[in-house]
Amino acid sequence: MLNKSGPPGHGDAQLQYLDGDFRVVSPGTFVRCAVTDARIPLDELKYWSVDLQEAYAQPVAVLQRHYPGALKRQG
Protein backbone atom coordinates (compact mmCIF):
# COMPACT_ATOMS: atom_id res chain seq x y z
CA MET A 1 0.00 0.00 0.00
CA LEU A 2 1.34 3.43 -0.91
CA ASN A 3 1.59 6.20 1.64
CA LYS A 4 -0.01 9.20 -0.10
CA SER A 5 0.92 11.56 2.74
CA GLY A 6 4.63 11.56 1.93
CA PRO A 7 7.54 9.90 3.73
CA PRO A 8 6.70 7.76 6.77
CA GLY A 9 6.13 9.86 9.87
CA HIS A 10 5.16 13.02 7.97
CA GLY A 11 1.44 12.49 7.49
CA ASP A 12 -1.52 11.32 9.50
CA ALA A 13 -0.56 9.41 12.63
CA GLN A 14 -2.66 6.55 13.93
CA LEU A 15 -3.12 6.67 17.69
CA GLN A 16 -4.68 4.62 20.42
CA TYR A 17 -6.35 7.08 22.80
CA LEU A 18 -5.96 6.18 26.47
CA ASP A 19 -7.03 7.84 29.72
CA GLY A 20 -4.76 10.89 30.00
CA ASP A 21 -2.37 9.72 27.28
CA PHE A 22 -2.17 8.19 23.84
CA ARG A 23 -0.04 5.57 22.14
CA VAL A 24 1.34 5.99 18.62
CA VAL A 25 0.27 2.99 16.52
CA SER A 26 1.54 4.38 13.21
CA PRO A 27 3.93 7.36 13.15
CA GLY A 28 2.97 10.71 11.73
CA THR A 29 3.08 14.38 12.60
CA PHE A 30 -0.63 15.02 13.09
CA VAL A 31 -4.10 13.56 13.58
CA ARG A 32 -7.35 14.96 12.26
CA CYS A 33 -10.18 16.40 14.31
CA ALA A 34 -13.20 14.08 14.14
CA VAL A 35 -15.57 17.05 13.92
CA THR A 36 -13.76 19.68 11.81
CA ASP A 37 -11.16 17.55 9.97
CA ALA A 38 -8.52 20.10 11.05
CA ARG A 39 -4.94 18.88 11.37
CA ILE A 40 -3.80 18.63 14.98
CA PRO A 41 -0.02 18.36 15.49
CA LEU A 42 0.71 15.60 17.99
CA ASP A 43 2.53 18.00 20.32
CA GLU A 44 -0.66 20.13 20.47
CA LEU A 45 -3.16 17.29 20.94
CA LYS A 46 -5.13 17.88 24.15
CA TYR A 47 -8.66 16.60 23.53
CA TRP A 48 -9.82 13.11 22.58
CA SER A 49 -12.38 10.45 23.36
CA VAL A 50 -11.21 7.10 24.71
CA ASP A 51 -14.64 5.55 24.04
CA LEU A 52 -14.92 6.80 20.45
CA GLN A 53 -11.14 6.68 19.74
CA GLU A 54 -11.11 10.07 18.03
CA ALA A 55 -9.36 13.42 18.48
CA TYR A 56 -10.74 16.95 18.69
CA ALA A 57 -9.05 20.23 17.78
CA GLN A 58 -10.80 22.41 20.37
CA PRO A 59 -13.14 22.07 23.35
CA VAL A 60 -16.05 23.28 21.21
CA ALA A 61 -15.51 20.28 18.91
CA VAL A 62 -15.84 17.98 21.94
CA LEU A 63 -19.16 19.62 22.78
CA GLN A 64 -20.36 19.38 19.18
CA ARG A 65 -19.61 15.65 19.10
CA HIS A 66 -20.95 14.66 22.53
CA TYR A 67 -23.73 17.24 23.03
CA PRO A 68 -24.79 18.36 19.53
CA GLY A 69 -27.85 20.26 20.76
CA ALA A 70 -26.01 22.13 23.53
CA LEU A 71 -24.54 24.78 21.25
CA LYS A 72 -27.78 25.76 19.55
CA ARG A 73 -28.91 29.25 20.36
CA GLN A 74 -31.84 29.57 22.64
CA GLY A 75 -34.37 32.01 21.36
mmCIF file of C-alpha atoms in Angstrom:
data_model
loop_
_atom_site.group_PDB
_atom_site.id
_atom_site.type_symbol
_atom_site.label_atom_id
_atom_site.label_comp_id
_atom_site.label_asym_id
_atom_site.label_seq_id
_atom_site.Cartn_x
_atom_site.Cartn_y
_atom_site.Cartn_z
ATOM 1 C CA MET A 1 0.000 0.000 0.000
ATOM 2 C CA LEU A 2 1.342 3.432 -0.911
ATOM 3 C CA ASN A 3 1.589 6.205 1.642
ATOM 4 C CA LYS A 4 -0.008 9.195 -0.100
ATOM 5 C CA SER A 5 0.920 11.555 2.738
ATOM 6 C CA GLY A 6 4.631 11.557 1.935
ATOM 7 C CA PRO A 7 7.539 9.903 3.727
ATOM 8 C CA PRO A 8 6.695 7.759 6.772
ATOM 9 C CA GLY A 9 6.134 9.863 9.867
ATOM 10 C CA HIS A 10 5.162 13.022 7.969
ATOM 11 C CA GLY A 11 1.435 12.487 7.490
ATOM 12 C CA ASP A 12 -1.524 11.321 9.502
ATOM 13 C CA ALA A 13 -0.556 9.408 12.631
ATOM 14 C CA GLN A 14 -2.663 6.551 13.929
ATOM 15 C CA LEU A 15 -3.115 6.668 17.686
ATOM 16 C CA GLN A 16 -4.681 4.622 20.420
ATOM 17 C CA TYR A 17 -6.354 7.077 22.800
ATOM 18 C CA LEU A 18 -5.962 6.175 26.467
ATOM 19 C CA ASP A 19 -7.030 7.841 29.722
ATOM 20 C CA GLY A 20 -4.762 10.888 29.997
ATOM 21 C CA ASP A 21 -2.367 9.718 27.284
ATOM 22 C CA PHE A 22 -2.170 8.192 23.836
ATOM 23 C CA ARG A 23 -0.038 5.569 22.135
ATOM 24 C CA VAL A 24 1.342 5.985 18.617
ATOM 25 C CA VAL A 25 0.272 2.988 16.523
ATOM 26 C CA SER A 26 1.536 4.375 13.211
ATOM 27 C CA PRO A 27 3.928 7.363 13.154
ATOM 28 C CA GLY A 28 2.968 10.711 11.725
ATOM 29 C CA THR A 29 3.081 14.380 12.595
ATOM 30 C CA PHE A 30 -0.628 15.018 13.092
ATOM 31 C CA VAL A 31 -4.097 13.563 13.577
ATOM 32 C CA ARG A 32 -7.354 14.964 12.259
ATOM 33 C CA CYS A 33 -10.182 16.404 14.308
ATOM 34 C CA ALA A 34 -13.198 14.076 14.135
ATOM 35 C CA VAL A 35 -15.572 17.052 13.920
ATOM 36 C CA THR A 36 -13.764 19.678 11.809
ATOM 37 C CA ASP A 37 -11.162 17.546 9.968
ATOM 38 C CA ALA A 38 -8.516 20.100 11.049
ATOM 39 C CA ARG A 39 -4.942 18.876 11.373
ATOM 40 C CA ILE A 40 -3.796 18.627 14.980
ATOM 41 C CA PRO A 41 -0.019 18.361 15.492
ATOM 42 C CA LEU A 42 0.709 15.597 17.993
ATOM 43 C CA ASP A 43 2.529 17.998 20.321
ATOM 44 C CA GLU A 44 -0.660 20.134 20.469
ATOM 45 C CA LEU A 45 -3.163 17.291 20.943
ATOM 46 C CA LYS A 46 -5.131 17.880 24.153
ATOM 47 C CA TYR A 47 -8.663 16.603 23.530
ATOM 48 C CA TRP A 48 -9.817 13.111 22.583
ATOM 49 C CA SER A 49 -12.380 10.450 23.364
ATOM 50 C CA VAL A 50 -11.212 7.100 24.710
ATOM 51 C CA ASP A 51 -14.640 5.550 24.041
ATOM 52 C CA LEU A 52 -14.918 6.795 20.448
ATOM 53 C CA GLN A 53 -11.141 6.681 19.740
ATOM 54 C CA GLU A 54 -11.110 10.071 18.035
ATOM 55 C CA ALA A 55 -9.360 13.417 18.478
ATOM 56 C CA TYR A 56 -10.738 16.950 18.686
ATOM 57 C CA ALA A 57 -9.048 20.234 17.784
ATOM 58 C CA GLN A 58 -10.799 22.406 20.372
ATOM 59 C CA PRO A 59 -13.137 22.074 23.351
ATOM 60 C CA VAL A 60 -16.052 23.280 21.208
ATOM 61 C CA ALA A 61 -15.512 20.278 18.908
ATOM 62 C CA VAL A 62 -15.841 17.982 21.944
ATOM 63 C CA LEU A 63 -19.164 19.622 22.785
ATOM 64 C CA GLN A 64 -20.361 19.384 19.184
ATOM 65 C CA ARG A 65 -19.613 15.648 19.102
ATOM 66 C CA HIS A 66 -20.946 14.659 22.527
ATOM 67 C CA TYR A 67 -23.727 17.238 23.025
ATOM 68 C CA PRO A 68 -24.786 18.361 19.526
ATOM 69 C CA GLY A 69 -27.847 20.264 20.760
ATOM 70 C CA ALA A 70 -26.012 22.131 23.530
ATOM 71 C CA LEU A 71 -24.538 24.782 21.253
ATOM 72 C CA LYS A 72 -27.776 25.760 19.552
ATOM 73 C CA ARG A 73 -28.909 29.250 20.359
ATOM 74 C CA GLN A 74 -31.845 29.567 22.642
ATOM 75 C CA GLY A 75 -34.365 32.006 21.358
#
